[in-house]
């Protein structure tokens, strides 16, 4: 399955504008490095196509997004609200990506990881597209992974 | 004096038991390890926290996620039993092995769970300082497990979706 990365960027721009009222600017994926505390959210797609959509951002951006979504001052945002906000964003992105796929695909619930010193890997998948952008000076990226079909040993 | 209400069951036993059986079976068959199942507990925002987590999502008639979680020394030891050789937790093969273990347990449990559910590809998180968000509408049950190679936990946060009646359909 091939995704047009420009379409994904446009999609992200529409979602960010509609849900947060914020604009995004394109960024080179290689320009995004480690940013201290980070939030990574993922929705997975199963069925006619198998893969995952990851959204990665600094915790500060997650706090800003939650502040807008819940209409609460950034300093008052709880970790749960911060995670809920990013879960909602990745759920909307994943739902729109699913709309580009053939019928018969299911979206999983979002999984959100927040912390300062961790790595997230999806064994058995390959990255087929990555879009990076800046929003309010924060570097955000969206990755689309596709499951690599391999023979597995049945338990 | 405060009255303590009897807590409602966090998850249906019909969902928990297949995971317990699957864990026992996979660890016995693939790692030659007997697994002792300890008293389950409800996950709170405060933790517990783990170093290594293999997370599998469920979609379709069951939605939510299940995870195998370990402290790093136990993960290294258990992966060595699985792979037949010791691996550093920084190695990509280590993450592959954790993901495959989680996939096997979830896949085996899925066979005994009612309904038509799909499991996702595994997501493996490794680190010393992270937390995985618990979905508010989905209580997460932690089932602590003990083996000779180390302790780990099965985390289950899954709900059965209500069946949608087939419009116009009837059974005789």
PDB file of C-alpha atoms in Angstrom:
ATOM      1  CA  UNK A   1       0.000   0.000   0.000  1.00  0.00           C
ATOM      2  CA  UNK A   2       1.382   3.387  -0.964  1.00  0.00           C
ATOM      3  CA  UNK A   3       0.411   6.591   0.757  1.00  0.00           C
ATOM      4  CA  UNK A   4       0.967  10.018  -0.718  1.00  0.00           C
ATOM      5  CA  UNK A   5       2.868  11.816   2.033  1.00  0.00           C
ATOM      6  CA  UNK A   6       1.599  15.154   0.814  1.00  0.00           C
ATOM      7  CA  UNK A   7      -1.963  13.874   1.366  1.00  0.00           C
ATOM      8  CA  UNK A   8      -1.012  12.842   4.926  1.00  0.00           C
ATOM      9  CA  UNK A   9       0.469  16.285   5.575  1.00  0.00           C
ATOM     10  CA  UNK A  10      -2.684  17.967   4.236  1.00  0.00           C
ATOM     11  CA  UNK A  11      -4.778  15.636   6.383  1.00  0.00           C
ATOM     12  CA  UNK A  12      -2.765  16.545   9.487  1.00  0.00           C
ATOM     13  CA  UNK A  13      -3.121  20.242   8.683  1.00  0.00           C
ATOM     14  CA  UNK A  14      -6.901  19.921   8.433  1.00  0.00           C
ATOM     15  CA  UNK A  15      -7.138  17.928  11.673  1.00  0.00           C
ATOM     16  CA  UNK A  16      -4.855  20.314  13.602  1.00  0.00           C
ATOM     17  CA  UNK A  17      -6.834  23.301  12.364  1.00  0.00           C
ATOM     18  CA  UNK A  18     -10.213  21.717  13.116  1.00  0.00           C
ATOM     19  CA  UNK A  19      -9.440  20.265  16.541  1.00  0.00           C
ATOM     20  CA  UNK A  20      -6.841  22.681  17.897  1.00  0.00           C
ATOM     21  CA  UNK A  21      -7.190  25.790  15.753  1.00  0.00           C
ATOM     22  CA  UNK A  22      -3.458  25.580  15.052  1.00  0.00           C
ATOM     23  CA  UNK A  23      -1.564  25.646  11.784  1.00  0.00           C
ATOM     24  CA  UNK A  24       1.320  23.382  10.877  1.00  0.00           C
ATOM     25  CA  UNK A  25       4.464  23.959   8.861  1.00  0.00           C
ATOM     26  CA  UNK A  26       6.329  21.202   7.014  1.00  0.00           C
ATOM     27  CA  UNK A  27       9.609  20.031   8.524  1.00  0.00           C
ATOM     28  CA  UNK A  28      12.308  17.660   7.303  1.00  0.00           C
ATOM     29  CA  UNK A  29      11.915  14.338   9.163  1.00  0.00           C
ATOM     30  CA  UNK A  30      15.692  14.169   9.654  1.00  0.00           C
ATOM     31  CA  UNK A  31      15.594  17.506  11.452  1.00  0.00           C
ATOM     32  CA  UNK A  32      13.537  16.039  14.279  1.00  0.00           C
ATOM     33  CA  UNK A  33      15.689  14.645  17.030  1.00  0.00           C
ATOM     34  CA  UNK A  34      15.320  13.639  20.636  1.00  0.00           C
ATOM     35  CA  UNK A  35      13.289  16.166  22.584  1.00  0.00           C
ATOM     36  CA  UNK A  36      13.362  15.128  26.235  1.00  0.00           C
ATOM     37  CA  UNK A  37       9.948  14.051  27.525  1.00  0.00           C
ATOM     38  CA  UNK A  38       7.996  12.703  24.611  1.00  0.00           C
ATOM     39  CA  UNK A  39       4.552  11.328  23.973  1.00  0.00           C
ATOM     40  CA  UNK A  40       4.033   8.599  21.409  1.00  0.00           C
ATOM     41  CA  UNK A  41       0.536   7.496  20.459  1.00  0.00           C
ATOM     42  CA  UNK A  42      -0.399   4.719  18.118  1.00  0.00           C
ATOM     43  CA  UNK A  43      -3.477   3.260  16.502  1.00  0.00           C
ATOM     44  CA  UNK A  44      -3.258   0.001  14.674  1.00  0.00           C
ATOM     45  CA  UNK A  45      -5.240  -1.111  11.666  1.00  0.00           C
ATOM     46  CA  UNK A  46      -6.172  -4.728  11.032  1.00  0.00           C
ATOM     47  CA  UNK A  47      -8.161  -6.517   8.380  1.00  0.00           C
ATOM     48  CA  UNK A  48      -7.781  -5.876   4.660  1.00  0.00           C
ATOM     49  CA  UNK A  49      -4.565  -3.979   5.454  1.00  0.00           C
ATOM     50  CA  UNK A  50      -2.414  -4.402   8.553  1.00  0.00           C
ATOM     51  CA  UNK A  51      -0.299  -1.639   9.932  1.00  0.00           C
ATOM     52  CA  UNK A  52      -0.067   1.203  12.397  1.00  0.00           C
ATOM     53  CA  UNK A  53      -0.130   4.977  12.572  1.00  0.00           C
ATOM     54  CA  UNK A  54       2.211   6.595  15.104  1.00  0.00           C
ATOM     55  CA  UNK A  55       2.094  10.178  16.310  1.00  0.00           C
ATOM     56  CA  UNK A  56       5.173  11.433  18.170  1.00  0.00           C
ATOM     57  CA  UNK A  57       5.484  14.792  19.843  1.00  0.00           C
ATOM     58  CA  UNK A  58       7.192  16.513  22.768  1.00  0.00           C
ATOM     59  CA  UNK A  59       5.242  16.355  26.032  1.00  0.00           C
ATOM     60  CA  UNK A  60       5.033  20.152  25.898  1.00  0.00           C
ATOM     61  CA  UNK A  61       3.047  19.960  22.675  1.00  0.00           C
ATOM     62  CA  UNK A  62       0.788  17.273  24.187  1.00  0.00           C
ATOM     63  CA  UNK A  63       0.154  19.634  27.103  1.00  0.00           C
ATOM     64  CA  UNK A  64      -0.645  22.507  24.733  1.00  0.00           C
ATOM     65  CA  UNK A  65      -3.044  20.298  22.732  1.00  0.00           C
ATOM     66  CA  UNK A  66      -4.779  19.098  25.902  1.00  0.00           C
ATOM     67  CA  UNK A  67      -5.025  22.665  27.161  1.00  0.00           C
ATOM     68  CA  UNK A  68      -6.880  23.660  23.977  1.00  0.00           C
ATOM     69  CA  UNK A  69      -9.083  20.537  23.842  1.00  0.00           C
ATOM     70  CA  UNK A  70     -10.133  20.677  27.491  1.00  0.00           C
ATOM     71  CA  UNK A  71     -10.070  24.465  27.732  1.00  0.00           C
ATOM     72  CA  UNK A  72      -7.876  24.311  30.822  1.00  0.00           C
ATOM     73  CA  UNK A  73      -4.685  26.234  31.604  1.00  0.00           C
ATOM     74  CA  UNK A  74      -1.592  24.243  30.532  1.00  0.00           C
ATOM     75  CA  UNK A  75      -0.261  24.192  34.091  1.00  0.00           C
ATOM     76  CA  UNK A  76      -3.460  22.480  35.294  1.00  0.00           C
ATOM     77  CA  UNK A  77      -3.427  19.679  32.730  1.00  0.00           C
ATOM     78  CA  UNK A  78      -3.112  16.212  34.240  1.00  0.00           C
ATOM     79  CA  UNK A  79      -1.129  13.374  32.695  1.00  0.00           C
ATOM     80  CA  UNK A  80      -4.428  11.611  31.891  1.00  0.00           C
ATOM     81  CA  UNK A  81      -5.751  14.655  30.034  1.00  0.00           C
ATOM     82  CA  UNK A  82      -2.478  15.003  28.179  1.00  0.00           C
ATOM     83  CA  UNK A  83      -2.630  11.346  27.124  1.00  0.00           C
ATOM     84  CA  UNK A  84      -6.329  11.612  26.214  1.00  0.00           C
ATOM     85  CA  UNK A  85      -5.637  14.588  23.947  1.00  0.00           C
ATOM     86  CA  UNK A  86      -2.898  12.810  22.020  1.00  0.00           C
ATOM     87  CA  UNK A  87      -4.989   9.624  21.907  1.00  0.00           C
ATOM     88  CA  UNK A  88      -7.798  11.635  20.328  1.00  0.00           C
ATOM     89  CA  UNK A  89      -5.477  13.209  17.769  1.00  0.00           C
ATOM     90  CA  UNK A  90      -3.951   9.886  16.700  1.00  0.00           C
ATOM     91  CA  UNK A  91      -7.421   8.336  16.614  1.00  0.00           C
ATOM     92  CA  UNK A  92      -8.609  11.019  14.181  1.00  0.00           C
ATOM     93  CA  UNK A  93      -5.462  10.675  12.046  1.00  0.00           C
ATOM     94  CA  UNK A  94      -5.803   6.862  12.077  1.00  0.00           C
ATOM     95  CA  UNK A  95      -9.479   7.076  11.181  1.00  0.00           C
ATOM     96  CA  UNK A  96      -8.667   9.264   8.198  1.00  0.00           C
ATOM     97  CA  UNK A  97      -5.830   6.965   7.108  1.00  0.00           C
ATOM     98  CA  UNK A  98      -8.282   4.058   7.360  1.00  0.00           C
ATOM     99  CA  UNK A  99     -10.541   5.999   5.018  1.00  0.00           C
ATOM    100  CA  UNK A 100      -7.808   5.757   2.373  1.00  0.00           C
ATOM    101  CA  UNK A 101      -7.679   1.973   2.721  1.00  0.00           C
ATOM    102  CA  UNK A 102      -9.849  -0.751   1.205  1.00  0.00           C
ATOM    103  CA  UNK A 103     -13.076  -1.732   2.998  1.00  0.00           C
ATOM    104  CA  UNK A 104     -12.794  -4.319   5.754  1.00  0.00           C
ATOM    105  CA  UNK A 105     -10.246  -2.576   7.984  1.00  0.00           C
ATOM    106  CA  UNK A 106     -10.647  -2.165  11.744  1.00  0.00           C
ATOM    107  CA  UNK A 107      -9.068   0.522  13.884  1.00  0.00           C
ATOM    108  CA  UNK A 108      -7.705  -0.408  17.308  1.00  0.00           C
ATOM    109  CA  UNK A 109      -8.054   1.825  20.330  1.00  0.00           C
ATOM    110  CA  UNK A 110      -5.198   4.291  20.730  1.00  0.00           C
ATOM    111  CA  UNK A 111      -2.189   3.306  22.821  1.00  0.00           C
ATOM    112  CA  UNK A 112      -0.315   6.195  24.400  1.00  0.00           C
ATOM    113  CA  UNK A 113       3.146   6.096  25.977  1.00  0.00           C
ATOM    114  CA  UNK A 114       4.625   9.076  27.784  1.00  0.00           C
ATOM    115  CA  UNK A 115       8.068   9.374  29.290  1.00  0.00           C
ATOM    116  CA  UNK A 116      11.623  10.578  29.004  1.00  0.00           C
ATOM    117  CA  UNK A 117      13.805   7.577  28.364  1.00  0.00           C
ATOM    118  CA  UNK A 118      12.243   4.877  26.246  1.00  0.00           C
ATOM    119  CA  UNK A 119      12.011   3.471  22.750  1.00  0.00           C
ATOM    120  CA  UNK A 120       8.962   2.114  20.961  1.00  0.00           C
ATOM    121  CA  UNK A 121       9.421  -0.512  18.245  1.00  0.00           C
ATOM    122  CA  UNK A 122       6.976  -2.444  16.121  1.00  0.00           C
ATOM    123  CA  UNK A 123       8.654  -5.736  15.250  1.00  0.00           C
ATOM    124  CA  UNK A 124       7.461  -7.308  12.029  1.00  0.00           C
ATOM    125  CA  UNK A 125       6.671  -4.006  10.354  1.00  0.00           C
ATOM    126  CA  UNK A 126       8.324  -1.564   7.985  1.00  0.00           C
ATOM    127  CA  UNK A 127       7.930   2.177   7.835  1.00  0.00           C
ATOM    128  CA  UNK A 128       6.238   3.184   4.590  1.00  0.00           C
ATOM    129  CA  UNK A 129       5.897   6.873   5.243  1.00  0.00           C
ATOM    130  CA  UNK A 130       6.816   9.613   7.666  1.00  0.00           C
ATOM    131  CA  UNK A 131       5.551  13.167   7.737  1.00  0.00           C
ATOM    132  CA  UNK A 132       7.142  15.749   9.996  1.00  0.00           C
ATOM    133  CA  UNK A 133       5.889  19.211  10.792  1.00  0.00           C
ATOM    134  CA  UNK A 134       6.151  22.010  13.281  1.00  0.00           C
ATOM    135  CA  UNK A 135       3.244  23.326  15.270  1.00  0.00           C
ATOM    136  CA  UNK A 136       3.765  26.200  17.693  1.00  0.00           C
ATOM    137  CA  UNK A 137       7.532  25.556  17.349  1.00  0.00           C
ATOM    138  CA  UNK A 138       7.088  21.930  18.478  1.00  0.00           C
ATOM    139  CA  UNK A 139       8.331  19.140  16.207  1.00  0.00           C
ATOM    140  CA  UNK A 140       5.649  16.534  15.519  1.00  0.00           C
ATOM    141  CA  UNK A 141       5.823  13.471  13.323  1.00  0.00           C
ATOM    142  CA  UNK A 142       3.360  10.960  11.929  1.00  0.00           C
ATOM    143  CA  UNK A 143       4.675   7.557  10.854  1.00  0.00           C
ATOM    144  CA  UNK A 144       2.796   4.904   8.939  1.00  0.00           C
ATOM    145  CA  UNK A 145       4.024   1.336   9.376  1.00  0.00           C
ATOM    146  CA  UNK A 146       2.946  -1.680   7.378  1.00  0.00           C
ATOM    147  CA  UNK A 147       3.013  -5.225   8.673  1.00  0.00           C
ATOM    148  CA  UNK A 148       5.567  -7.425   6.953  1.00  0.00           C
ATOM    149  CA  UNK A 149       4.000 -10.790   6.270  1.00  0.00           C
ATOM    150  CA  UNK A 150       6.213 -13.558   7.641  1.00  0.00           C
ATOM    151  CA  UNK A 151       5.728 -17.151   8.644  1.00  0.00           C
ATOM    152  CA  UNK A 152       5.360 -17.483  12.395  1.00  0.00           C
ATOM    153  CA  UNK A 153       5.629 -20.524  14.598  1.00  0.00           C
ATOM    154  CA  UNK A 154       2.241 -21.355  16.075  1.00  0.00           C
ATOM    155  CA  UNK A 155       2.174 -21.738  19.837  1.00  0.00           C
TER     156      UNK A 155
ATOM    157  CA  UNK B   1     -16.473   4.385  60.311  1.00  0.00           C
ATOM    158  CA  UNK B   2     -16.206   4.232  56.552  1.00  0.00           C
ATOM    159  CA  UNK B   3     -18.106   1.483  54.801  1.00  0.00           C
ATOM    160  CA  UNK B   4     -16.143  -0.242  52.108  1.00  0.00           C
ATOM    161  CA  UNK B   5     -18.184  -1.259  49.096  1.00  0.00           C
ATOM    162  CA  UNK B   6     -17.470  -4.592  47.518  1.00  0.00           C
ATOM    163  CA  UNK B   7     -15.687  -3.749  44.271  1.00  0.00           C
ATOM    164  CA  UNK B   8     -17.389  -4.667  41.021  1.00  0.00           C
ATOM    165  CA  UNK B   9     -15.462  -7.091  38.838  1.00  0.00           C
ATOM    166  CA  UNK B  10     -13.103  -5.081  36.637  1.00  0.00           C
ATOM    167  CA  UNK B  11     -13.171  -7.525  33.769  1.00  0.00           C
ATOM    168  CA  UNK B  12     -15.227 -10.515  32.771  1.00  0.00           C
ATOM    169  CA  UNK B  13     -13.635 -13.836  33.763  1.00  0.00           C
ATOM    170  CA  UNK B  14     -14.467 -15.066  30.262  1.00  0.00           C
ATOM    171  CA  UNK B  15     -11.863 -12.612  29.029  1.00  0.00           C
ATOM    172  CA  UNK B  16      -9.238 -13.132  31.743  1.00  0.00           C
ATOM    173  CA  UNK B  17      -9.122 -16.927  31.830  1.00  0.00           C
ATOM    174  CA  UNK B  18      -8.097 -17.379  28.175  1.00  0.00           C
ATOM    175  CA  UNK B  19      -5.103 -15.089  28.780  1.00  0.00           C
ATOM    176  CA  UNK B  20      -4.051 -17.007  31.875  1.00  0.00           C
ATOM    177  CA  UNK B  21      -4.331 -20.323  30.027  1.00  0.00           C
ATOM    178  CA  UNK B  22      -2.531 -18.918  26.994  1.00  0.00           C
ATOM    179  CA  UNK B  23       0.324 -17.592  29.143  1.00  0.00           C
ATOM    180  CA  UNK B  24       0.773 -20.935  30.866  1.00  0.00           C
ATOM    181  CA  UNK B  25       0.665 -22.834  27.582  1.00  0.00           C
ATOM    182  CA  UNK B  26       3.007 -20.557  25.609  1.00  0.00           C
ATOM    183  CA  UNK B  27       5.579 -20.355  28.407  1.00  0.00           C
ATOM    184  CA  UNK B  28       5.499 -24.134  28.892  1.00  0.00           C
ATOM    185  CA  UNK B  29       5.645 -25.057  25.215  1.00  0.00           C
ATOM    186  CA  UNK B  30       7.973 -22.374  23.895  1.00  0.00           C
ATOM    187  CA  UNK B  31      10.174 -21.648  26.934  1.00  0.00           C
ATOM    188  CA  UNK B  32       9.841 -24.850  28.967  1.00  0.00           C
ATOM    189  CA  UNK B  33       8.836 -22.714  31.953  1.00  0.00           C
ATOM    190  CA  UNK B  34       6.062 -23.433  34.419  1.00  0.00           C
ATOM    191  CA  UNK B  35       4.124 -20.264  35.260  1.00  0.00           C
ATOM    192  CA  UNK B  36       2.641 -19.570  38.670  1.00  0.00           C
ATOM    193  CA  UNK B  37      -0.295 -17.176  38.445  1.00  0.00           C
ATOM    194  CA  UNK B  38      -0.600 -14.765  41.384  1.00  0.00           C
ATOM    195  CA  UNK B  39      -3.514 -12.711  42.650  1.00  0.00           C
ATOM    196  CA  UNK B  40      -4.631 -10.169  40.014  1.00  0.00           C
ATOM    197  CA  UNK B  41      -4.812  -6.477  40.846  1.00  0.00           C
ATOM    198  CA  UNK B  42      -6.391  -3.469  39.244  1.00  0.00           C
ATOM    199  CA  UNK B  43      -3.930  -1.074  37.612  1.00  0.00           C
ATOM    200  CA  UNK B  44      -3.906   2.460  38.954  1.00  0.00           C
ATOM    201  CA  UNK B  45      -2.340   5.606  37.565  1.00  0.00           C
ATOM    202  CA  UNK B  46       0.452   5.187  40.102  1.00  0.00           C
ATOM    203  CA  UNK B  47       1.634   1.964  38.573  1.00  0.00           C
ATOM    204  CA  UNK B  48       3.230  -0.481  38.789  1.00  0.00           C
ATOM    205  CA  UNK B  49       5.743   0.454  36.107  1.00  0.00           C
ATOM    206  CA  UNK B  50       7.796  -1.928  34.031  1.00  0.00           C
ATOM    207  CA  UNK B  51      10.944  -1.651  31.897  1.00  0.00           C
ATOM    208  CA  UNK B  52       9.866  -3.795  28.956  1.00  0.00           C
ATOM    209  CA  UNK B  53       6.342  -4.136  27.544  1.00  0.00           C
ATOM    210  CA  UNK B  54       5.037  -6.073  24.554  1.00  0.00           C
ATOM    211  CA  UNK B  55       1.651  -4.586  23.733  1.00  0.00           C
ATOM    212  CA  UNK B  56      -0.982  -6.100  21.422  1.00  0.00           C
ATOM    213  CA  UNK B  57      -4.211  -4.358  20.450  1.00  0.00           C
ATOM    214  CA  UNK B  58      -7.555  -6.033  19.846  1.00  0.00           C
ATOM    215  CA  UNK B  59     -10.131  -4.776  17.384  1.00  0.00           C
ATOM    216  CA  UNK B  60     -13.422  -6.061  16.054  1.00  0.00           C
ATOM    217  CA  UNK B  61     -15.736  -7.810  18.502  1.00  0.00           C
ATOM    218  CA  UNK B  62     -13.171  -7.319  21.304  1.00  0.00           C
ATOM    219  CA  UNK B  63     -11.505  -3.983  21.733  1.00  0.00           C
ATOM    220  CA  UNK B  64      -8.666  -2.932  23.980  1.00  0.00           C
ATOM    221  CA  UNK B  65      -5.183  -4.276  24.531  1.00  0.00           C
ATOM    222  CA  UNK B  66      -3.183  -6.946  26.285  1.00  0.00           C
ATOM    223  CA  UNK B  67       0.446  -6.693  27.300  1.00  0.00           C
ATOM    224  CA  UNK B  68       3.306  -8.725  28.691  1.00  0.00           C
ATOM    225  CA  UNK B  69       5.385  -6.526  31.000  1.00  0.00           C
ATOM    226  CA  UNK B  70       8.723  -7.218  32.629  1.00  0.00           C
ATOM    227  CA  UNK B  71      11.463  -5.703  34.711  1.00  0.00           C
ATOM    228  CA  UNK B  72      14.576  -5.671  32.525  1.00  0.00           C
ATOM    229  CA  UNK B  73      16.520  -8.516  34.243  1.00  0.00           C
ATOM    230  CA  UNK B  74      13.490 -10.820  34.036  1.00  0.00           C
ATOM    231  CA  UNK B  75      12.899  -9.856  30.399  1.00  0.00           C
ATOM    232  CA  UNK B  76      16.531 -10.626  29.503  1.00  0.00           C
ATOM    233  CA  UNK B  77      16.324 -13.978  31.269  1.00  0.00           C
ATOM    234  CA  UNK B  78      12.943 -14.951  29.784  1.00  0.00           C
ATOM    235  CA  UNK B  79      13.957 -13.889  26.264  1.00  0.00           C
ATOM    236  CA  UNK B  80      17.107 -16.033  26.656  1.00  0.00           C
ATOM    237  CA  UNK B  81      14.861 -19.033  27.393  1.00  0.00           C
ATOM    238  CA  UNK B  82      12.740 -18.204  24.357  1.00  0.00           C
ATOM    239  CA  UNK B  83      15.529 -17.473  21.879  1.00  0.00           C
ATOM    240  CA  UNK B  84      18.058 -19.979  23.215  1.00  0.00           C
ATOM    241  CA  UNK B  85      20.668 -17.281  23.647  1.00  0.00           C
ATOM    242  CA  UNK B  86      21.186 -14.232  25.810  1.00  0.00           C
ATOM    243  CA  UNK B  87      20.410 -10.892  24.154  1.00  0.00           C
ATOM    244  CA  UNK B  88      21.023  -7.346  25.297  1.00  0.00           C
ATOM    245  CA  UNK B  89      17.840  -5.349  25.809  1.00  0.00           C
ATOM    246  CA  UNK B  90      19.183  -2.791  23.313  1.00  0.00           C
ATOM    247  CA  UNK B  91      19.322  -5.370  20.528  1.00  0.00           C
ATOM    248  CA  UNK B  92      16.574  -5.226  17.862  1.00  0.00           C
ATOM    249  CA  UNK B  93      16.286  -9.017  18.173  1.00  0.00           C
ATOM    250  CA  UNK B  94      15.381  -8.577  21.828  1.00  0.00           C
ATOM    251  CA  UNK B  95      12.404  -6.373  20.933  1.00  0.00           C
ATOM    252  CA  UNK B  96      11.439  -8.859  18.215  1.00  0.00           C
ATOM    253  CA  UNK B  97      11.436 -11.676  20.763  1.00  0.00           C
ATOM    254  CA  UNK B  98       9.327  -9.727  23.268  1.00  0.00           C
ATOM    255  CA  UNK B  99       6.892  -8.816  20.501  1.00  0.00           C
ATOM    256  CA  UNK B 100       6.681 -12.408  19.323  1.00  0.00           C
ATOM    257  CA  UNK B 101       6.007 -13.660  22.872  1.00  0.00           C
ATOM    258  CA  UNK B 102       3.219 -11.121  23.305  1.00  0.00           C
ATOM    259  CA  UNK B 103       1.862 -12.053  19.887  1.00  0.00           C
ATOM    260  CA  UNK B 104       1.821 -15.762  20.772  1.00  0.00           C
ATOM    261  CA  UNK B 105       0.020 -15.227  24.079  1.00  0.00           C
ATOM    262  CA  UNK B 106      -2.559 -12.877  22.541  1.00  0.00           C
ATOM    263  CA  UNK B 107      -3.019 -15.123  19.520  1.00  0.00           C
ATOM    264  CA  UNK B 108      -3.527 -18.198  21.677  1.00  0.00           C
ATOM    265  CA  UNK B 109      -5.961 -16.351  23.970  1.00  0.00           C
ATOM    266  CA  UNK B 110      -7.907 -15.066  20.967  1.00  0.00           C
ATOM    267  CA  UNK B 111      -8.683 -18.658  19.937  1.00  0.00           C
ATOM    268  CA  UNK B 112     -10.582 -19.160  23.211  1.00  0.00           C
ATOM    269  CA  UNK B 113     -12.301 -15.781  23.264  1.00  0.00           C
ATOM    270  CA  UNK B 114     -15.786 -15.532  21.877  1.00  0.00           C
ATOM    271  CA  UNK B 115     -16.412 -13.370  18.856  1.00  0.00           C
ATOM    272  CA  UNK B 116     -14.567 -12.286  15.775  1.00  0.00           C
ATOM    273  CA  UNK B 117     -11.618 -10.212  16.914  1.00  0.00           C
ATOM    274  CA  UNK B 118      -8.372  -9.245  15.218  1.00  0.00           C
ATOM    275  CA  UNK B 119      -5.060  -8.723  16.943  1.00  0.00           C
ATOM    276  CA  UNK B 120      -2.643  -6.033  15.903  1.00  0.00           C
ATOM    277  CA  UNK B 121       1.070  -6.232  15.297  1.00  0.00           C
ATOM    278  CA  UNK B 122       2.981  -5.900  18.585  1.00  0.00           C
ATOM    279  CA  UNK B 123       4.275  -2.631  19.908  1.00  0.00           C
ATOM    280  CA  UNK B 124       7.342  -3.081  22.127  1.00  0.00           C
ATOM    281  CA  UNK B 125       8.295  -0.351  24.568  1.00  0.00           C
ATOM    282  CA  UNK B 126      11.646  -0.487  26.321  1.00  0.00           C
ATOM    283  CA  UNK B 127      12.945   2.069  28.789  1.00  0.00           C
ATOM    284  CA  UNK B 128      13.385   3.110  32.376  1.00  0.00           C
ATOM    285  CA  UNK B 129      10.974   5.986  32.584  1.00  0.00           C
ATOM    286  CA  UNK B 130       7.715   5.652  30.722  1.00  0.00           C
ATOM    287  CA  UNK B 131       4.057   5.119  31.437  1.00  0.00           C
ATOM    288  CA  UNK B 132       1.410   3.578  29.235  1.00  0.00           C
ATOM    289  CA  UNK B 133      -1.910   5.369  29.417  1.00  0.00           C
ATOM    290  CA  UNK B 134      -4.795   3.402  30.812  1.00  0.00           C
ATOM    291  CA  UNK B 135      -7.995   4.086  28.897  1.00  0.00           C
ATOM    292  CA  UNK B 136     -10.570   5.510  31.275  1.00  0.00           C
ATOM    293  CA  UNK B 137     -13.458   3.373  30.041  1.00  0.00           C
ATOM    294  CA  UNK B 138     -11.284   0.264  30.083  1.00  0.00           C
ATOM    295  CA  UNK B 139     -10.124  -0.970  33.473  1.00  0.00           C
ATOM    296  CA  UNK B 140      -6.766  -2.706  33.291  1.00  0.00           C
ATOM    297  CA  UNK B 141      -6.222  -5.892  35.246  1.00  0.00           C
ATOM    298  CA  UNK B 142      -2.662  -6.884  36.081  1.00  0.00           C
ATOM    299  CA  UNK B 143      -2.039 -10.602  36.484  1.00  0.00           C
ATOM    300  CA  UNK B 144       1.371 -11.106  38.137  1.00  0.00           C
ATOM    301  CA  UNK B 145       3.156 -14.265  36.996  1.00  0.00           C
ATOM    302  CA  UNK B 146       6.153 -16.074  38.424  1.00  0.00           C
ATOM    303  CA  UNK B 147       8.598 -18.337  36.617  1.00  0.00           C
ATOM    304  CA  UNK B 148      12.044 -19.702  37.465  1.00  0.00           C
ATOM    305  CA  UNK B 149      13.489 -17.286  34.906  1.00  0.00           C
ATOM    306  CA  UNK B 150      11.855 -14.246  36.471  1.00  0.00           C
ATOM    307  CA  UNK B 151       8.580 -12.548  37.183  1.00  0.00           C
ATOM    308  CA  UNK B 152       6.398 -10.713  34.711  1.00  0.00           C
ATOM    309  CA  UNK B 153       2.834  -9.477  34.399  1.00  0.00           C
ATOM    310  CA  UNK B 154       0.019  -9.919  31.936  1.00  0.00           C
ATOM    311  CA  UNK B 155      -1.986  -6.705  31.623  1.00  0.00           C
ATOM    312  CA  UNK B 156      -5.476  -7.079  30.211  1.00  0.00           C
ATOM    313  CA  UNK B 157      -7.647  -4.129  29.234  1.00  0.00           C
ATOM    314  CA  UNK B 158     -10.272  -5.539  26.884  1.00  0.00           C
ATOM    315  CA  UNK B 159     -14.010  -5.189  26.457  1.00  0.00           C
ATOM    316  CA  UNK B 160     -16.430  -7.315  24.518  1.00  0.00           C
ATOM    317  CA  UNK B 161     -18.418  -5.198  22.091  1.00  0.00           C
ATOM    318  CA  UNK B 162     -22.173  -5.649  22.105  1.00  0.00           C
ATOM    319  CA  UNK B 163     -23.422  -7.563  19.087  1.00  0.00           C
ATOM    320  CA  UNK B 164     -25.227  -5.400  16.568  1.00  0.00           C
ATOM    321  CA  UNK B 165     -28.528  -7.011  15.571  1.00  0.00           C
ATOM    322  CA  UNK B 166     -28.741  -7.831  11.906  1.00  0.00           C
ATOM    323  CA  UNK B 167     -31.506  -5.644  10.521  1.00  0.00           C
ATOM    324  CA  UNK B 168     -34.322  -7.748   9.142  1.00  0.00           C
ATOM    325  CA  UNK B 169     -32.648 -10.975  10.238  1.00  0.00           C
ATOM    326  CA  UNK B 170     -34.525 -13.536  12.258  1.00  0.00           C
ATOM    327  CA  UNK B 171     -33.855 -16.976  13.595  1.00  0.00           C
ATOM    328  CA  UNK B 172     -36.318 -19.774  13.560  1.00  0.00           C
TER     329      UNK B 172
END
